[in-house]
C-alpha atoms as a printed R data frame, in Angstrom:
    type eleno elety resid chain resno       x      y       z
1   ATOM     1    CA   UNK     A     1 161.799 40.649  89.060
2   ATOM     2    CA   UNK     A     2 159.851 39.273  86.130
3   ATOM     3    CA   UNK     A     3 158.712 42.550  84.656
4   ATOM     4    CA   UNK     A     4 159.677 46.153  84.655
5   ATOM     5    CA   UNK     A     5 158.300 48.510  87.282
6   ATOM     6    CA   UNK     A     6 154.856 49.415  86.038
7   ATOM     7    CA   UNK     A     7 154.628 53.119  85.340
8   ATOM     8    CA   UNK     A     8 150.852 52.817  85.060
9   ATOM     9    CA   UNK     A     9 150.730 52.538  88.848
10  ATOM    10    CA   UNK     A    10 152.639 55.769  89.396
11  ATOM    11    CA   UNK     A    11 150.289 58.602  90.233
12  ATOM    12    CA   UNK     A    12 150.966 62.170  89.116
13  ATOM    13    CA   UNK     A    13 149.152 65.330  90.223
14  ATOM    14    CA   UNK     A    14 148.101 68.104  87.867
15  ATOM    15    CA   UNK     A    15 150.102 71.297  87.564
16  ATOM    16    CA   UNK     A    16 147.298 73.107  89.372
17  ATOM    17    CA   UNK     A    17 147.795 70.841  92.364
18  ATOM    18    CA   UNK     A    18 151.321 72.192  92.757
19  ATOM    19    CA   UNK     A    19 149.764 75.577  93.409
20  ATOM    20    CA   UNK     A    20 147.249 74.170  95.856
21  ATOM    21    CA   UNK     A    21 144.384 74.585  93.401
22  ATOM    22    CA   UNK     A    22 143.477 70.920  93.035
23  ATOM    23    CA   UNK     A    23 143.813 67.701  94.943
24  ATOM    24    CA   UNK     A    24 145.732 64.618  93.913
25  ATOM    25    CA   UNK     A    25 143.600 61.534  94.410
26  ATOM    26    CA   UNK     A    26 144.647 57.911  93.970
27  ATOM    27    CA   UNK     A    27 142.807 57.632  90.649
28  ATOM    28    CA   UNK     A    28 144.361 60.703  89.020
29  ATOM    29    CA   UNK     A    29 147.219 60.496  86.514
30  ATOM    30    CA   UNK     A    30 147.966 64.151  85.928
31  ATOM    31    CA   UNK     A    31 151.095 66.065  84.867
32  ATOM    32    CA   UNK     A    32 153.168 66.878  87.915
33  ATOM    33    CA   UNK     A    33 155.071 65.431  90.861
34  ATOM    34    CA   UNK     A    34 154.366 61.747  91.393
35  ATOM    35    CA   UNK     A    35 152.622 60.421  94.474
36  ATOM    36    CA   UNK     A    36 152.530 56.812  95.675
37  ATOM    37    CA   UNK     A    37 155.566 56.255  93.475
38  ATOM    38    CA   UNK     A    38 158.810 54.408  94.186
39  ATOM    39    CA   UNK     A    39 161.316 56.509  96.099
40  ATOM    40    CA   UNK     A    40 164.655 57.321  94.501
41  ATOM    41    CA   UNK     A    41 168.005 58.713  95.517
42  ATOM    42    CA   UNK     A    42 170.623 60.405  93.378
43  ATOM    43    CA   UNK     A    43 173.578 60.474  95.701
44  ATOM    44    CA   UNK     A    44 175.437 63.754  95.277
45  ATOM    45    CA   UNK     A    45 173.271 64.976  92.408
46  ATOM    46    CA   UNK     A    46 172.412 68.656  92.790
47  ATOM    47    CA   UNK     A    47 168.878 70.060  92.821
48  ATOM    48    CA   UNK     A    48 167.462 71.798  89.786
49  ATOM    49    CA   UNK     A    49 168.344 75.480  90.093
50  ATOM    50    CA   UNK     A    50 165.486 78.019  90.280
51  ATOM    51    CA   UNK     A    51 164.868 80.096  87.162
52  ATOM    52    CA   UNK     A    52 163.675 83.680  86.780
53  ATOM    53    CA   UNK     A    53 159.997 84.193  87.585
54  ATOM    54    CA   UNK     A    54 157.510 83.815  84.741
55  ATOM    55    CA   UNK     A    55 155.998 86.750  82.908
56  ATOM    56    CA   UNK     A    56 152.330 87.195  83.754
57  ATOM    57    CA   UNK     A    57 151.020 87.480  80.202
58  ATOM    58    CA   UNK     A    58 149.579 84.510  78.341
59  ATOM    59    CA   UNK     A    59 149.145 86.492  75.132
60  ATOM    60    CA   UNK     A    60 149.716 84.304  72.102
61  ATOM    61    CA   UNK     A    61 149.830 81.062  74.091
62  ATOM    62    CA   UNK     A    62 147.492 78.204  73.111
63  ATOM    63    CA   UNK     A    63 144.997 77.268  75.799
64  ATOM    64    CA   UNK     A    64 144.329 73.746  77.017
65  ATOM    65    CA   UNK     A    65 141.557 73.145  74.512
66  ATOM    66    CA   UNK     A    66 143.823 73.931  71.580
67  ATOM    67    CA   UNK     A    67 146.648 71.861  73.000
68  ATOM    68    CA   UNK     A    68 144.278 68.963  73.588
69  ATOM    69    CA   UNK     A    69 143.239 69.026  69.934
70  ATOM    70    CA   UNK     A    70 146.913 68.641  68.948
71  ATOM    71    CA   UNK     A    71 147.488 65.432  70.926
72  ATOM    72    CA   UNK     A    72 147.912 62.284  68.863
73  ATOM    73    CA   UNK     A    73 144.679 60.301  68.371
74  ATOM    74    CA   UNK     A    74 144.078 56.643  69.178
75  ATOM    75    CA   UNK     A    75 144.604 55.754  65.526
76  ATOM    76    CA   UNK     A    76 148.254 56.827  65.841
77  ATOM    77    CA   UNK     A    77 148.945 54.519  68.766
78  ATOM    78    CA   UNK     A    78 150.424 50.997  68.634
79  ATOM    79    CA   UNK     A    79 147.954 48.110  68.293
80  ATOM    80    CA   UNK     A    80 145.839 47.301  71.389
81  ATOM    81    CA   UNK     A    81 146.657 50.621  73.068
82  ATOM    82    CA   UNK     A    82 143.575 52.267  74.524
83  ATOM    83    CA   UNK     A    83 142.986 55.670  76.083
84  ATOM    84    CA   UNK     A    84 143.129 55.736  79.871
85  ATOM    85    CA   UNK     A    85 140.367 58.222  80.796
86  ATOM    86    CA   UNK     A    86 141.901 58.913  84.211
87  ATOM    87    CA   UNK     A    87 145.019 60.301  82.537
88  ATOM    88    CA   UNK     A    88 143.237 62.786  80.258
89  ATOM    89    CA   UNK     A    89 143.508 66.348  81.544
90  ATOM    90    CA   UNK     A    90 143.822 69.914  80.295
91  ATOM    91    CA   UNK     A    91 143.402 73.471  81.490
92  ATOM    92    CA   UNK     A    92 140.541 73.979  79.027
93  ATOM    93    CA   UNK     A    93 139.989 77.631  78.182
94  ATOM    94    CA   UNK     A    94 141.551 78.802  81.441
95  ATOM    95    CA   UNK     A    95 145.128 79.377  82.551
96  ATOM    96    CA   UNK     A    96 147.164 78.495  85.612
97  ATOM    97    CA   UNK     A    97 148.220 81.653  87.507
98  ATOM    98    CA   UNK     A    98 151.932 82.491  87.295
99  ATOM    99    CA   UNK     A    99 154.100 81.227  90.144
100 ATOM   100    CA   UNK     A   100 157.719 81.560  91.125
101 ATOM   101    CA   UNK     A   101 159.917 78.626  90.086
102 ATOM   102    CA   UNK     A   102 160.575 76.061  92.788
103 ATOM   103    CA   UNK     A   103 163.730 73.966  92.703
104 ATOM   104    CA   UNK     A   104 163.019 70.232  92.954
105 ATOM   105    CA   UNK     A   105 165.309 68.334  95.384
106 ATOM   106    CA   UNK     A   106 167.623 65.974  93.562
107 ATOM   107    CA   UNK     A   107 166.174 62.750  94.974
108 ATOM   108    CA   UNK     A   108 162.604 63.799  94.196
109 ATOM   109    CA   UNK     A   109 163.587 64.944  90.696
110 ATOM   110    CA   UNK     A   110 165.020 61.488  89.936
111 ATOM   111    CA   UNK     A   111 161.928 59.854  91.367
112 ATOM   112    CA   UNK     A   112 159.714 61.942  89.068
113 ATOM   113    CA   UNK     A   113 161.423 60.421  86.039
114 ATOM   114    CA   UNK     A   114 159.494 57.234  86.834
115 ATOM   115    CA   UNK     A   115 156.114 58.757  85.922
116 ATOM   116    CA   UNK     A   116 154.118 60.479  83.258
117 ATOM   117    CA   UNK     A   117 154.546 63.921  84.849
118 ATOM   118    CA   UNK     A   118 158.337 63.850  84.593
119 ATOM   119    CA   UNK     A   119 158.452 67.241  82.834
120 ATOM   120    CA   UNK     A   120 157.569 68.865  86.151
121 ATOM   121    CA   UNK     A   121 160.945 67.877  87.566
122 ATOM   122    CA   UNK     A   122 162.046 71.132  85.884
123 ATOM   123    CA   UNK     A   123 160.306 73.061  88.670
124 ATOM   124    CA   UNK     A   124 158.412 75.411  86.319
125 ATOM   125    CA   UNK     A   125 154.622 75.698  86.166
126 ATOM   126    CA   UNK     A   126 153.039 75.883  82.713
127 ATOM   127    CA   UNK     A   127 150.362 78.438  81.860
128 ATOM   128    CA   UNK     A   128 148.281 75.791  80.070
129 ATOM   129    CA   UNK     A   129 148.568 72.108  79.286
130 ATOM   130    CA   UNK     A   130 146.868 69.052  77.838
131 ATOM   131    CA   UNK     A   131 147.834 65.414  78.281
132 ATOM   132    CA   UNK     A   132 146.619 61.849  78.060
133 ATOM   133    CA   UNK     A   133 147.856 58.285  78.412
134 ATOM   134    CA   UNK     A   134 147.395 55.186  76.277
135 ATOM   135    CA   UNK     A   135 147.906 51.712  77.763
136 ATOM   136    CA   UNK     A   136 147.480 48.088  76.728
137 ATOM   137    CA   UNK     A   137 146.557 44.974  78.718
138 ATOM   138    CA   UNK     A   138 150.215 44.344  79.585
139 ATOM   139    CA   UNK     A   139 150.363 47.872  81.102
140 ATOM   140    CA   UNK     A   140 152.726 49.144  78.444
141 ATOM   141    CA   UNK     A   141 152.122 52.875  78.218
142 ATOM   142    CA   UNK     A   142 152.552 55.880  75.960
143 ATOM   143    CA   UNK     A   143 151.879 59.215  77.659
144 ATOM   144    CA   UNK     A   144 151.859 62.535  75.809
145 ATOM   145    CA   UNK     A   145 151.740 66.072  77.150
146 ATOM   146    CA   UNK     A   146 151.840 69.576  75.686
147 ATOM   147    CA   UNK     A   147 152.714 72.483  77.994
148 ATOM   148    CA   UNK     A   148 152.618 76.176  77.039
149 ATOM   149    CA   UNK     A   149 154.858 78.486  79.076
150 ATOM   150    CA   UNK     A   150 155.058 82.212  79.717
151 ATOM   151    CA   UNK     A   151 158.059 84.343  78.768
152 ATOM   152    CA   UNK     A   152 161.261 82.336  78.387
153 ATOM   153    CA   UNK     A   153 160.128 79.564  80.712
154 ATOM   154    CA   UNK     A   154 160.047 76.929  77.945
155 ATOM   155    CA   UNK     A   155 163.781 77.379  77.368
156 ATOM   156    CA   UNK     A   156 164.369 77.169  81.120
157 ATOM   157    CA   UNK     A   157 162.348 73.959  81.324
158 ATOM   158    CA   UNK     A   158 164.526 72.317  78.686
159 ATOM   159    CA   UNK     A   159 167.718 73.449  80.417
160 ATOM   160    CA   UNK     A   160 166.490 72.205  83.803
161 ATOM   161    CA   UNK     A   161 165.396 68.855  82.381
162 ATOM   162    CA   UNK     A   162 168.832 68.344  80.869
163 ATOM   163    CA   UNK     A   163 170.426 69.107  84.250
164 ATOM   164    CA   UNK     A   164 168.116 66.697  86.046
165 ATOM   165    CA   UNK     A   165 168.596 63.871  83.563
166 ATOM   166    CA   UNK     A   166 172.365 64.355  83.731
167 ATOM   167    CA   UNK     A   167 172.381 64.407  87.540
168 ATOM   168    CA   UNK     A   168 170.190 61.286  87.621
169 ATOM   169    CA   UNK     A   169 172.481 59.277  85.346
170 ATOM   170    CA   UNK     A   170 172.390 56.532  87.974
171 ATOM   171    CA   UNK     A   171 169.857 56.467  90.775
172 ATOM   172    CA   UNK     A   172 168.090 54.016  93.032
173 ATOM   173    CA   UNK     A   173 164.437 53.056  92.671
174 ATOM   174    CA   UNK     A   174 162.788 51.462  95.707
175 ATOM   175    CA   UNK     A   175 159.666 49.344  95.353
176 ATOM   176    CA   UNK     A   176 158.146 46.858  97.794
177 ATOM   177    CA   UNK     A   177 161.165 47.223 100.043
178 ATOM   178    CA   UNK     A   178 163.621 46.346  97.285
179 ATOM   179    CA   UNK     A   179 166.197 48.647  95.710
180 ATOM   180    CA   UNK     A   180 166.909 48.656  91.991
181 ATOM   181    CA   UNK     A   181 169.713 50.512  90.261
182 ATOM   182    CA   UNK     A   182 168.483 52.497  87.255
183 ATOM   183    CA   UNK     A   183 170.545 54.150  84.550
184 ATOM   184    CA   UNK     A   184 169.561 57.149  82.428
185 ATOM   185    CA   UNK     A   185 171.140 57.407  78.967
186 ATOM   186    CA   UNK     A   186 170.712 60.940  77.659
187 ATOM   187    CA   UNK     A   187 171.188 62.244  74.137
188 ATOM   188    CA   UNK     A   188 170.044 65.178  72.025
189 ATOM   189    CA   UNK     A   189 167.616 64.842  69.114
190 ATOM   190    CA   UNK     A   190 168.822 67.184  66.351
191 ATOM   191    CA   UNK     A   191 166.210 68.542  63.984
192 ATOM   192    CA   UNK     A   192 163.258 67.928  66.295
193 ATOM   193    CA   UNK     A   193 161.556 71.220  67.116
194 ATOM   194    CA   UNK     A   194 163.746 74.082  68.306
195 ATOM   195    CA   UNK     A   195 165.586 71.748  70.676
196 ATOM   196    CA   UNK     A   196 164.976 68.232  71.901
197 ATOM   197    CA   UNK     A   197 166.409 65.539  74.153
198 ATOM   198    CA   UNK     A   198 165.827 61.832  74.652
199 ATOM   199    CA   UNK     A   199 166.476 59.798  77.791
200 ATOM   200    CA   UNK     A   200 166.295 56.017  78.098
201 ATOM   201    CA   UNK     A   201 165.858 54.497  81.570
202 ATOM   202    CA   UNK     A   202 166.915 50.876  82.080
203 ATOM   203    CA   UNK     A   203 167.930 48.530  84.878
204 ATOM   204    CA   UNK     A   204 169.491 45.036  84.939
205 ATOM   205    CA   UNK     A   205 166.569 43.942  87.127
206 ATOM   206    CA   UNK     A   206 163.885 45.128  84.647
207 ATOM   207    CA   UNK     A   207 162.669 43.815  81.348
208 ATOM   208    CA   UNK     A   208 162.352 46.506  78.714
209 ATOM   209    CA   UNK     A   209 162.683 50.140  79.690
210 ATOM   210    CA   UNK     A   210 161.300 53.628  79.331
211 ATOM   211    CA   UNK     A   211 162.056 56.379  76.840
212 ATOM   212    CA   UNK     A   212 161.407 59.993  77.770
213 ATOM   213    CA   UNK     A   213 161.451 62.713  75.108
214 ATOM   214    CA   UNK     A   214 161.142 66.468  75.572
215 ATOM   215    CA   UNK     A   215 161.095 68.901  72.664
216 ATOM   216    CA   UNK     A   216 160.529 72.634  72.587
217 ATOM   217    CA   UNK     A   217 158.545 74.319  69.832
218 ATOM   218    CA   UNK     A   218 158.604 78.023  70.592
219 ATOM   219    CA   UNK     A   219 156.881 78.401  73.965
220 ATOM   220    CA   UNK     A   220 155.411 74.893  73.931
221 ATOM   221    CA   UNK     A   221 157.206 71.886  75.388
222 ATOM   222    CA   UNK     A   222 156.258 68.434  74.128
223 ATOM   223    CA   UNK     A   223 156.892 65.718  76.701
224 ATOM   224    CA   UNK     A   224 156.308 62.002  76.137
225 ATOM   225    CA   UNK     A   225 156.845 58.873  78.182
226 ATOM   226    CA   UNK     A   226 156.967 55.440  76.533
227 ATOM   227    CA   UNK     A   227 157.213 52.433  78.849
228 ATOM   228    CA   UNK     A   228 157.565 48.990  77.258
229 ATOM   229    CA   UNK     A   229 158.331 45.532  78.596
230 ATOM   230    CA   UNK     A   230 159.705 44.181  75.313
231 ATOM   231    CA   UNK     A   231 161.997 47.122  74.470
232 ATOM   232    CA   UNK     A   232 163.021 50.528  75.758
233 ATOM   233    CA   UNK     A   233 160.129 52.460  74.213
234 ATOM   234    CA   UNK     A   234 161.744 53.280  70.894
235 ATOM   235    CA   UNK     A   235 158.363 53.648  69.168
236 ATOM   236    CA   UNK     A   236 157.693 56.667  71.350
237 ATOM   237    CA   UNK     A   237 160.388 58.691  69.595
238 ATOM   238    CA   UNK     A   238 158.612 58.464  66.243
239 ATOM   239    CA   UNK     A   239 155.293 59.323  67.869
240 ATOM   240    CA   UNK     A   240 156.893 62.320  69.565
241 ATOM   241    CA   UNK     A   241 158.251 63.635  66.283
242 ATOM   242    CA   UNK     A   242 154.710 63.602  64.872
243 ATOM   243    CA   UNK     A   243 153.434 65.346  67.998
244 ATOM   244    CA   UNK     A   244 156.127 68.006  67.592
245 ATOM   245    CA   UNK     A   245 154.852 68.710  64.099
246 ATOM   246    CA   UNK     A   246 151.371 69.149  65.555
247 ATOM   247    CA   UNK     A   247 152.718 71.527  68.195
248 ATOM   248    CA   UNK     A   248 154.309 73.681  65.497
249 ATOM   249    CA   UNK     A   249 150.837 74.482  64.216
250 ATOM   250    CA   UNK     A   250 149.965 76.074  67.571
251 ATOM   251    CA   UNK     A   251 152.185 79.059  66.805
């Protein structure tokens, strides 16, 4: 395989779609479970455990408009990266109704790591969000997302993501009838927000790799996805740290 699996082709539905409030079309690149994505299996990996139901109040939480204003601008992106309009979404001045957590099956959780909406593998619906994607002509991608959660759900999201990334240490990605073995290397990121983790996804059959970073700042979770053919997306870590600083101003 001459190049890494292109994450730009992986479609993700919005968080509202999980609740049946919006449809997921082939041209959407929104923050939730992937569709039309490679299938994956995690062997004996366990599903993400459900968490306590979210509190109904959104008092003090930033809405989608405020979160959108905190996303990194085009000037912060690597050279030749341009905004992908289809990947720009937010809840605006509204809020997604609270919903009970839903555990994500292990194989689907691993599969979701291959797309921009990987944060939703935690099985928790945010109250508000904003996200967008930047890509270049080679289909390298940097995706950024800010999610604001009710109650203690942000802490639960981070805990569930750590469980998923640990369970998916090795998993199988299937594309065009071929199976590829992928490896997730997980580590913490001390000093970034209130808590943060970094996961690098690689495969012997791919060139480059993907770096996923999640960081919590109070009740906001910053999630980024950096897919590069020439490296493993290391530039995304620095961009995420800047985004975390932006998120701190939302409190």
